[in-house]
Amino acid sequence: MNATADCVVIGAGVIGSSVAYALARHGRRVVVVDRGSGAGHGSTSASSAVIRFHYSTYEGVSLAWESRHHWTAWRDYLGAPAGARLAAMHRAGVVVLDAPISPRSRLRELFGQVGVPYEEWSPDELRHRVPGIDTGRYWPPKPITDDAFWADADDELGAVFTPDGGFVDDPMLATQNLADAAGRCGARFTFRQPVTAIRTGNDRVTGVTLADGVQISAPVVVNCAGPWSAQVNALAGVGSDFTVTQRALRQEVHHVDAPPGFNRDGSLGPVVSDADLGIYVRSAPGDVLLVGGTEPECDPREWVDDPDRAGAHRTAALFETQVTRAARRFPELRVPPQPKGIAGVYDVTSDWTPVYDRTELDGFYVAIGTSGNQFKNAPVAGQLMTTLIDAVESGHDHDTDPVTYRCPYTGHQVGLGFFSRKRTPSRLTTDSVRG
Ligand SMILES: Cc1cc2nc3c(=O)[nH]c(=O)nc-3n(C[C@H](O)[C@H](O)[C@H](O)COP(=O)(O)OP(=O)(O)OC[C@H]3O[C@@H](n4cnc5c(N)ncnc54)[C@H](O)[C@@H]3O)c2cc1C
């Protein structure tokens, strides 16, 4: 049956569910449409859900630090009833090993500016605080097939530690929590229905058509289709004025037993961000260690034209690469004979920064290009999109006078021009998932 709404959100991933919750909380009648069978079943389901603050820009650090306050007050933020099963943030801390792509001087500057608590660790302190770690410097990262990979360390690494970072234990459940919260505010969700057309009239969006022919009319449509968002932009005929490009990139995250002593005294070990070897590791309940990659320059990038053909299973070759690097950092880590892990797809922009913006089609907005680093920022992404939509729909010219978002917890002001589709791509970012 055809329907009307104030806003249609395309995609019920962590970004779309958060946008839906924020809009519905602001009193808008929201319909969310997803072609999958439930909230968070798209690329969000593969997320490592690391909550860390070491982005390369003020805006990146500010949003991550603001979002952290939502994760620690998750039940309150959602207004969830007592007894509701919620995802949880584990404050395991994040250890950022020294590497030229994130010089300590820059981390100090940004953490100081935003007010992120941190400690600086010498190699001795690093050994003491992260049992079993090899503090050797192997920079730059190399393929494991290169003899140079096995060369002795040429120096020792220290680290910057942010005790308030960590990870969310279940990204799909967190997304479902946001969708449930949106539902409590009146948002409606339609699953197993791809949007097949974006309707327009009088030079603005007027709604969407679903695969079964149902039309939902709305003056505002928000594209939150993650790795499929370029296809949705094509349906809307937008993108001609984008200065940043957007492509889908395949990724794998592998699972191994945590090395002895990594989790101790009943606490999960920290996230270790290791750009020196090109990996990150994150503990998980059950003494498991997740091993992911940080797109070192020496690794080929697996760009995919169609996210549906990206190959959903981990490969033996990437498993061997990432887990061997992890075993270099943690020499007691045992490389299991049987590869375990998952594959996912990032929706990457040319400066690894999302596009949170309006488009050249009035009423058609995008929250896309999350570049493998926006799970953590989803709570804030929903709110800043609502601020932007409210302003633009009230007549504000965001393209010439960018809207500022005031972070409710920290009070920081973030200029949303930074996330504009028409920005000059940032030269401060690292050309990697680090942002
Ligand atoms: C392997 C991996 C590890 C990651 N690790 C981290 C991390 O540690 N920390 C971090 O902060 N971020 C991380 N990320 C990034 C983070 O998970 C993503 O930025 C985020 O999940 C993207 O959410 P989304 O809602 O934009 O996309 P998705 O979750 O993909 O949602 C998009 C939705 O749109 C739907 N859709 C698509 N086309 C249509 C259509 N035509 N009609 C209707 N529905 C449609 C899809 O079905 C899908 O459900 C990681 C990502 C991956 C892949």
Coordinates of C-alpha atoms and ligand atoms in Angstrom, one line a residue:
M1 CA 0.0 0.0 0.0
N2 CA 1.3 3.5 -0.8
A3 CA 2.3 5.6 2.1
T4 CA 3.4 9.2 3.0
A5 CA 6.0 10.3 5.5
D6 CA 8.1 13.3 6.4
C7 CA 11.4 11.5 5.6
V8 CA 12.4 8.2 3.9
V9 CA 15.7 6.7 5.0
I10 CA 17.2 4.3 2.6
G11 CA 19.2 1.7 4.5
A12 CA 18.9 0.3 8.0
G13 CA 22.6 -0.1 8.8
V14 CA 24.0 1.6 11.8
I15 CA 24.0 5.0 10.0
G16 CA 20.5 4.8 8.6
S17 CA 19.1 3.5 11.9
S18 CA 20.8 6.3 13.8
V19 CA 19.5 8.9 11.3
A20 CA 16.0 7.4 11.6
Y21 CA 16.2 7.6 15.4
A22 CA 17.4 11.2 15.5
L23 CA 14.8 12.4 12.9
A24 CA 12.0 10.5 14.7
R25 CA 13.0 11.9 18.0
H26 CA 12.7 15.4 16.5
G27 CA 9.1 14.6 15.7
R28 CA 9.4 13.6 12.0
R29 CA 7.3 10.8 10.6
V30 CA 10.0 8.4 9.3
V31 CA 9.9 5.4 7.1
V32 CA 13.1 3.3 6.8
V33 CA 13.4 0.9 3.8
D34 CA 16.0 -1.8 3.5
R35 CA 16.5 -4.5 1.0
G36 CA 17.9 -6.9 3.6
S37 CA 16.0 -8.9 6.2
G38 CA 16.8 -6.8 9.3
A39 CA 18.6 -3.8 10.8
G40 CA 22.4 -4.0 10.6
H41 CA 22.5 -6.9 8.2
G42 CA 24.6 -5.0 5.6
S43 CA 28.2 -4.0 5.9
T44 CA 27.7 -3.0 9.6
S45 CA 27.4 -6.7 10.4
A46 CA 31.1 -7.2 9.6
S47 CA 32.3 -4.2 11.6
S48 CA 35.0 -4.6 14.3
A49 CA 33.2 -1.8 16.1
V50 CA 36.4 -0.3 17.6
I51 CA 35.8 2.9 19.4
R52 CA 39.0 5.0 19.1
F53 CA 39.9 8.6 18.9
H54 CA 43.1 8.8 16.8
Y55 CA 41.8 10.4 13.6
S56 CA 44.0 12.9 11.8
T57 CA 41.7 15.9 11.9
Y58 CA 40.0 18.0 14.6
E59 CA 36.6 17.0 13.2
G60 CA 37.4 13.3 13.2
V61 CA 38.6 13.3 16.8
S62 CA 35.8 15.6 18.0
L63 CA 33.0 13.3 16.5
A64 CA 34.7 10.2 17.9
W65 CA 35.1 11.6 21.3
E66 CA 31.5 13.0 21.4
S67 CA 30.2 9.6 20.2
R68 CA 32.0 7.7 22.9
H69 CA 29.7 9.5 25.4
H70 CA 26.7 8.0 23.7
W71 CA 28.1 4.5 23.8
T72 CA 28.8 4.8 27.6
A73 CA 25.2 6.1 28.2
W74 CA 23.7 3.8 25.6
R75 CA 20.5 2.9 27.5
D76 CA 19.8 6.5 28.4
Y77 CA 20.5 7.7 24.9
L78 CA 18.1 5.1 23.5
G79 CA 15.5 5.6 26.2
A80 CA 15.5 1.8 26.3
P81 CA 13.2 0.0 28.7
A82 CA 14.7 -1.9 31.7
G83 CA 15.5 -5.5 30.6
A84 CA 16.0 -4.6 26.9
R85 CA 19.0 -6.5 25.5
L86 CA 21.6 -3.9 24.5
A87 CA 25.0 -3.9 22.9
A88 CA 27.7 -2.9 25.4
M89 CA 30.9 -0.8 25.0
H90 CA 34.0 -2.5 26.6
R91 CA 36.4 0.2 27.9
A92 CA 39.5 -1.9 27.1
G93 CA 41.6 1.1 26.0
V94 CA 43.4 1.7 22.7
V95 CA 47.1 1.5 22.3
V96 CA 48.4 3.5 19.3
L97 CA 51.9 2.2 18.4
D98 CA 54.3 4.9 17.2
A99 CA 54.3 5.2 13.4
P100 CA 55.2 8.0 11.0
I101 CA 51.6 8.2 9.7
S102 CA 50.4 9.3 13.2
P103 CA 53.2 11.3 14.8
R104 CA 52.8 11.8 18.5
S105 CA 53.1 15.5 18.1
R106 CA 49.9 15.5 16.1
L107 CA 48.1 13.1 18.5
R108 CA 49.1 15.4 21.4
E109 CA 47.9 18.4 19.6
L110 CA 44.5 16.9 18.6
F111 CA 43.8 15.1 21.9
G112 CA 44.7 18.3 23.8
Q113 CA 42.4 20.4 21.6
V114 CA 39.5 18.0 22.0
G115 CA 40.2 17.0 25.6
V116 CA 40.8 13.3 25.0
P117 CA 42.7 11.8 28.0
Y118 CA 45.9 10.0 27.0
E119 CA 49.1 8.6 28.3
E120 CA 52.5 8.4 26.5
W121 CA 54.3 5.1 26.9
S122 CA 57.9 4.3 26.5
P123 CA 58.9 0.9 25.1
D124 CA 59.4 -0.4 28.7
E125 CA 56.0 0.8 29.7
L126 CA 54.4 -0.7 26.6
R127 CA 56.0 -4.1 27.4
H128 CA 54.8 -3.9 31.0
R129 CA 51.2 -2.8 30.0
V130 CA 50.7 -5.2 27.1
P131 CA 52.0 -8.6 28.1
G132 CA 53.7 -10.5 25.3
I133 CA 54.1 -7.6 22.9
D134 CA 57.2 -7.3 20.7
T135 CA 58.1 -3.5 20.8
G136 CA 60.3 -3.8 17.7
R137 CA 60.0 -1.2 14.9
Y138 CA 59.6 -2.8 11.5
W139 CA 58.3 0.3 9.6
P140 CA 57.3 0.4 6.8
P141 CA 54.9 -2.5 6.5
K142 CA 55.9 -5.1 4.0
P143 CA 54.3 -8.2 2.3
I144 CA 55.1 -11.3 4.3
T145 CA 56.6 -12.8 1.1
D146 CA 59.3 -10.1 1.2
D147 CA 62.5 -11.2 3.0
A148 CA 62.6 -7.7 4.5
F149 CA 59.5 -8.5 6.5
W150 CA 61.6 -11.0 8.5
A151 CA 64.5 -8.5 9.1
D152 CA 65.3 -7.6 12.7
A153 CA 63.7 -4.6 14.2
D154 CA 65.7 -1.4 13.6
D155 CA 64.5 0.4 16.8
E156 CA 61.9 0.2 19.5
L157 CA 58.4 1.6 19.6
G158 CA 56.5 3.4 22.4
A159 CA 52.8 4.2 22.2
V160 CA 50.0 6.6 23.0
F161 CA 47.3 5.1 25.2
T162 CA 43.7 6.3 25.4
P163 CA 42.1 4.5 28.3
D164 CA 38.5 5.5 27.3
G165 CA 38.6 3.7 23.9
G166 CA 37.6 0.1 23.3
F167 CA 34.9 -1.6 21.3
V168 CA 31.2 -2.4 21.1
D169 CA 30.6 -6.1 21.5
D170 CA 27.9 -6.6 18.9
P171 CA 27.5 -4.1 16.0
M172 CA 24.4 -5.7 14.7
L173 CA 22.7 -5.6 18.1
A174 CA 23.7 -2.0 18.5
T175 CA 22.0 -1.2 15.2
Q176 CA 18.9 -3.1 16.2
N177 CA 18.9 -1.1 19.4
L178 CA 18.9 2.1 17.3
A179 CA 16.1 0.8 15.1
D180 CA 14.0 -0.2 18.2
A181 CA 14.6 3.3 19.6
A182 CA 13.4 4.8 16.3
G183 CA 10.4 2.5 16.4
R184 CA 9.5 3.7 19.9
C185 CA 9.5 7.3 18.4
G186 CA 7.1 6.2 15.6
A187 CA 9.5 5.3 12.8
R188 CA 8.4 2.4 10.6
F189 CA 10.7 -0.1 9.0
T190 CA 10.1 -2.0 5.8
F191 CA 12.5 -4.9 5.1
R192 CA 13.2 -7.1 2.0
Q193 CA 12.3 -4.2 -0.3
P194 CA 15.0 -2.5 -2.4
V195 CA 14.3 1.1 -3.4
T196 CA 14.2 0.8 -7.2
A197 CA 13.4 4.5 -8.1
I198 CA 13.7 7.9 -6.6
R199 CA 10.8 10.1 -7.6
T200 CA 11.1 13.8 -8.3
G201 CA 8.8 16.7 -9.2
N202 CA 9.3 20.5 -9.4
D203 CA 13.0 20.1 -9.0
R204 CA 12.9 18.3 -5.7
V205 CA 12.6 14.8 -4.4
T206 CA 9.0 13.6 -3.8
G207 CA 9.6 10.0 -2.6
V208 CA 10.7 6.5 -3.5
T209 CA 9.4 3.5 -5.3
L210 CA 10.0 0.0 -3.9
A211 CA 10.6 -3.2 -5.9
D212 CA 7.0 -4.4 -5.3
G213 CA 5.7 -1.1 -6.8
V214 CA 4.8 0.5 -3.5
Q215 CA 5.4 4.3 -3.5
I216 CA 6.3 6.2 -0.4
S217 CA 5.9 9.9 -0.8
A218 CA 8.1 12.3 1.3
P219 CA 9.7 15.7 0.8
V220 CA 13.0 14.4 2.3
V221 CA 14.9 11.2 1.4
V222 CA 18.2 10.3 3.0
N223 CA 20.6 7.9 1.3
C224 CA 22.2 5.7 4.0
A225 CA 22.9 2.7 1.7
G226 CA 26.5 2.2 2.7
P227 CA 28.5 0.4 0.0
W228 CA 25.5 0.5 -2.3
S229 CA 25.0 4.2 -1.9
A230 CA 26.6 5.1 -5.3
Q231 CA 23.8 3.0 -6.9
V232 CA 21.2 4.9 -5.0
N233 CA 22.7 8.2 -5.9
A234 CA 22.6 7.1 -9.5
L235 CA 18.8 6.4 -9.1
A236 CA 18.4 10.0 -7.9
G237 CA 20.6 11.3 -10.7
V238 CA 22.9 13.1 -8.2
G239 CA 26.6 13.3 -7.9
S240 CA 27.6 15.7 -10.7
D241 CA 28.9 18.3 -8.2
F242 CA 30.7 15.8 -5.8
T243 CA 34.5 16.7 -5.5
V244 CA 35.2 13.5 -3.6
T245 CA 34.9 10.1 -5.3
Q246 CA 33.4 7.0 -3.7
R247 CA 34.3 3.4 -4.2
A248 CA 33.7 0.1 -2.4
L249 CA 36.7 -1.7 -0.9
R250 CA 36.7 -5.4 0.2
Q251 CA 38.2 -6.1 3.6
E252 CA 38.8 -9.1 5.9
V253 CA 39.0 -9.5 9.6
H254 CA 40.4 -12.7 11.0
H255 CA 39.9 -14.6 14.2
V256 CA 42.6 -16.4 16.3
D257 CA 43.1 -17.4 19.9
A258 CA 44.4 -14.5 22.0
P259 CA 48.1 -14.9 22.9
P260 CA 48.7 -16.0 26.5
G261 CA 48.4 -13.2 29.0
F262 CA 46.8 -10.7 26.5
N263 CA 43.5 -10.9 28.5
R264 CA 44.3 -11.0 32.2
D265 CA 42.7 -10.7 35.6
G266 CA 39.3 -11.1 34.0
S267 CA 39.8 -8.0 31.7
L268 CA 39.9 -8.0 28.0
G269 CA 43.2 -6.8 26.5
P270 CA 43.3 -3.4 24.8
V271 CA 42.8 -2.6 21.1
V272 CA 46.3 -2.3 19.5
S273 CA 46.5 0.0 16.5
D274 CA 49.7 -1.1 14.8
A275 CA 50.3 1.0 11.6
D276 CA 54.0 -0.1 11.9
L277 CA 53.0 -3.6 10.7
G278 CA 49.7 -2.6 9.0
I279 CA 47.2 -4.3 11.3
Y280 CA 45.0 -3.7 14.4
V281 CA 44.0 -6.3 16.9
R282 CA 41.0 -6.3 19.2
S283 CA 40.0 -8.8 21.8
A284 CA 36.6 -10.4 21.9
P285 CA 34.8 -12.5 24.5
G286 CA 36.0 -16.2 24.6
D287 CA 39.7 -15.4 24.5
V288 CA 39.4 -14.6 20.8
L289 CA 41.5 -11.9 19.0
L290 CA 40.2 -10.1 15.9
V291 CA 43.0 -9.1 13.4
G292 CA 42.2 -6.5 10.8
G293 CA 44.2 -4.5 8.3
T294 CA 45.0 -0.8 8.1
E295 CA 45.6 -0.6 4.3
P296 CA 49.4 -0.4 4.3
E297 CA 50.7 0.9 1.0
C298 CA 52.4 -2.5 0.2
D299 CA 49.1 -4.3 0.1
P300 CA 47.0 -4.3 -3.1
R301 CA 43.5 -2.8 -2.5
E302 CA 40.5 -4.9 -3.5
W303 CA 38.2 -2.3 -5.1
V304 CA 34.9 -3.8 -6.1
D305 CA 32.4 -2.4 -8.6
D306 CA 29.5 -4.4 -7.2
P307 CA 29.4 -4.9 -3.4
D308 CA 27.1 -7.9 -4.0
R309 CA 30.0 -9.7 -5.8
A310 CA 32.7 -8.9 -3.3
G311 CA 33.0 -12.5 -2.0
A312 CA 31.7 -12.9 1.5
H313 CA 34.3 -15.4 2.8
R314 CA 37.8 -14.9 4.2
T315 CA 40.6 -16.1 2.0
A316 CA 43.6 -18.2 3.0
A317 CA 46.0 -15.7 1.6
L318 CA 44.8 -12.6 3.5
F319 CA 44.4 -14.7 6.6
E320 CA 48.1 -15.7 6.4
T321 CA 49.2 -12.1 5.7
Q322 CA 47.3 -10.4 8.6
V323 CA 47.8 -13.2 11.2
T324 CA 51.5 -13.5 10.4
R325 CA 51.8 -9.8 11.0
A326 CA 50.0 -10.2 14.3
A327 CA 52.3 -13.0 15.2
R328 CA 55.3 -10.8 14.6
R329 CA 53.9 -8.3 17.1
F330 CA 52.8 -11.1 19.5
P331 CA 55.3 -13.9 19.1
E332 CA 53.3 -16.3 21.3
L333 CA 50.3 -16.0 19.1
R334 CA 49.7 -19.4 17.4
V335 CA 48.7 -19.2 13.7
P336 CA 45.9 -21.9 13.5
P337 CA 46.0 -24.2 10.4
Q338 CA 42.3 -23.5 9.6
P339 CA 41.6 -19.8 8.6
K340 CA 38.7 -18.2 10.4
G341 CA 37.2 -14.8 9.9
I342 CA 34.8 -12.7 7.9
A343 CA 34.8 -10.4 4.9
G344 CA 33.1 -7.0 4.5
V345 CA 33.0 -4.0 2.3
Y346 CA 33.9 -0.4 3.1
D347 CA 32.3 2.5 1.3
V348 CA 35.4 4.7 0.8
T349 CA 35.8 8.3 -0.3
S350 CA 38.9 9.8 -1.8
D351 CA 39.9 11.3 1.5
W352 CA 38.6 8.5 3.8
T353 CA 36.1 11.0 5.3
P354 CA 32.3 10.5 5.1
V355 CA 29.9 12.7 3.1
Y356 CA 27.2 14.0 5.4
D357 CA 25.4 16.5 3.2
R358 CA 22.6 17.6 1.0
T359 CA 22.8 17.1 -2.7
E360 CA 22.0 19.1 -5.8
L361 CA 18.5 17.6 -5.8
D362 CA 16.5 19.5 -3.2
G363 CA 15.3 17.2 -0.4
F364 CA 17.8 14.4 -1.2
Y365 CA 20.5 14.0 1.4
V366 CA 23.4 11.6 1.8
A367 CA 25.1 10.0 4.9
I368 CA 27.6 7.9 2.9
G369 CA 31.3 7.2 2.2
T370 CA 31.9 6.1 5.8
S371 CA 35.3 4.7 4.8
G372 CA 35.5 1.9 7.3
N373 CA 35.6 4.3 10.2
Q374 CA 32.2 5.5 11.2
F375 CA 30.5 2.7 13.2
K376 CA 31.7 4.5 16.3
N377 CA 30.4 7.9 15.1
A378 CA 26.9 6.6 14.1
P379 CA 25.1 8.1 17.1
V380 CA 26.4 11.6 16.3
A381 CA 26.0 11.1 12.5
G382 CA 22.2 10.7 13.1
Q383 CA 22.1 13.9 15.1
L384 CA 24.2 16.0 12.8
M385 CA 22.2 14.9 9.8
T386 CA 19.0 16.0 11.6
T387 CA 20.6 19.4 12.4
L388 CA 21.6 19.7 8.7
I389 CA 18.2 18.6 7.3
D390 CA 16.3 21.0 9.7
A391 CA 18.5 23.9 8.7
V392 CA 18.4 23.3 4.9
E393 CA 14.7 22.5 4.9
S394 CA 14.2 25.8 6.7
G395 CA 15.9 27.7 3.9
H396 CA 19.6 27.7 5.1
D397 CA 22.1 27.7 2.3
H398 CA 24.5 25.1 3.7
D399 CA 26.7 25.1 0.5
T400 CA 27.7 28.7 1.0
D401 CA 27.4 29.1 4.7
P402 CA 28.0 25.6 6.2
V403 CA 25.9 24.6 9.2
T404 CA 27.8 24.1 12.5
Y405 CA 26.9 21.2 14.8
R406 CA 27.3 21.7 18.5
C407 CA 28.1 18.4 20.2
P408 CA 25.7 18.0 23.1
Y409 CA 28.1 16.2 25.5
T410 CA 31.4 17.9 24.9
G411 CA 30.2 21.3 23.7
H412 CA 32.6 21.2 20.7
Q413 CA 31.5 23.0 17.6
V414 CA 32.0 21.0 14.4
G415 CA 31.7 22.8 11.0
L416 CA 29.7 20.4 8.8
G417 CA 31.4 21.9 5.7
F418 CA 34.2 19.5 6.5
F419 CA 31.8 16.6 5.4
S420 CA 30.5 18.5 2.3
R421 CA 30.2 16.7 -1.0
K422 CA 31.9 19.8 -2.5
R423 CA 34.9 20.0 -0.1
T424 CA 38.5 20.2 -1.1
P425 CA 39.5 16.6 -0.2
S426 CA 41.4 16.8 3.1
R427 CA 45.2 16.5 2.8
L428 CA 45.5 15.8 6.5
T429 CA 44.0 12.3 6.4
T430 CA 46.1 9.2 6.0
D431 CA 44.8 7.6 2.9
S432 CA 43.7 4.7 5.1
V433 CA 40.9 3.6 7.4
R434 CA 42.5 5.7 10.1
G435 CA 40.8 8.7 8.5
Ligands
LIG1 C1 35.3 -5.3 8.1 C2 34.9 -3.9 8.6 C3 35.4 -3.5 9.8 C4 35.1 -2.3 10.4 N1 35.6 -1.9 11.6 C5 35.2 -0.7 12.1 C6 35.6 -0.3 13.4 O1 36.4 -1.0 14.0 N2 35.2 0.9 13.9 C7 34.4 1.8 13.1 O2 34.1 2.9 13.6 N3 34.0 1.4 11.9 C8 34.3 0.2 11.4 N4 33.9 -0.2 10.2 C9 33.0 0.8 9.4 C10 31.6 0.8 9.9 O3 31.2 -0.5 10.2 C11 30.8 1.4 8.7 O4 31.2 2.7 8.5 C12 29.3 1.3 9.0 O5 28.9 0.1 9.5 C13 28.5 1.7 7.7 O6 27.1 1.6 8.1 P1 26.1 2.0 7.0 O7 24.8 2.0 7.7 O8 26.5 3.2 6.2 O9 26.1 0.8 5.9 P2 25.4 -0.6 5.9 O10 25.5 -1.3 7.2 O11 26.0 -1.4 4.8 O12 23.9 -0.3 5.6 C14 23.4 0.0 4.4 C15 22.1 -0.6 4.2 O13 21.5 -0.2 3.0 C16 20.7 -1.2 2.4 N5 20.5 -0.9 1.0 C17 21.4 -0.9 0.0 N6 20.9 -0.5 -1.1 C18 19.5 -0.4 -0.9 C19 18.4 -0.2 -1.7 N7 18.5 0.1 -3.0 N8 17.2 -0.2 -1.1 C20 17.0 -0.4 0.2 N9 18.1 -0.7 1.0 C21 19.3 -0.7 0.5 C22 21.6 -2.4 2.7 O14 20.8 -3.6 2.7 C23 22.2 -2.1 4.1 O15 21.5 -2.7 5.1 C24 34.2 -1.4 9.6 C25 33.6 -1.9 8.4 C26 34.0 -3.1 7.9 C27 33.4 -3.6 6.7

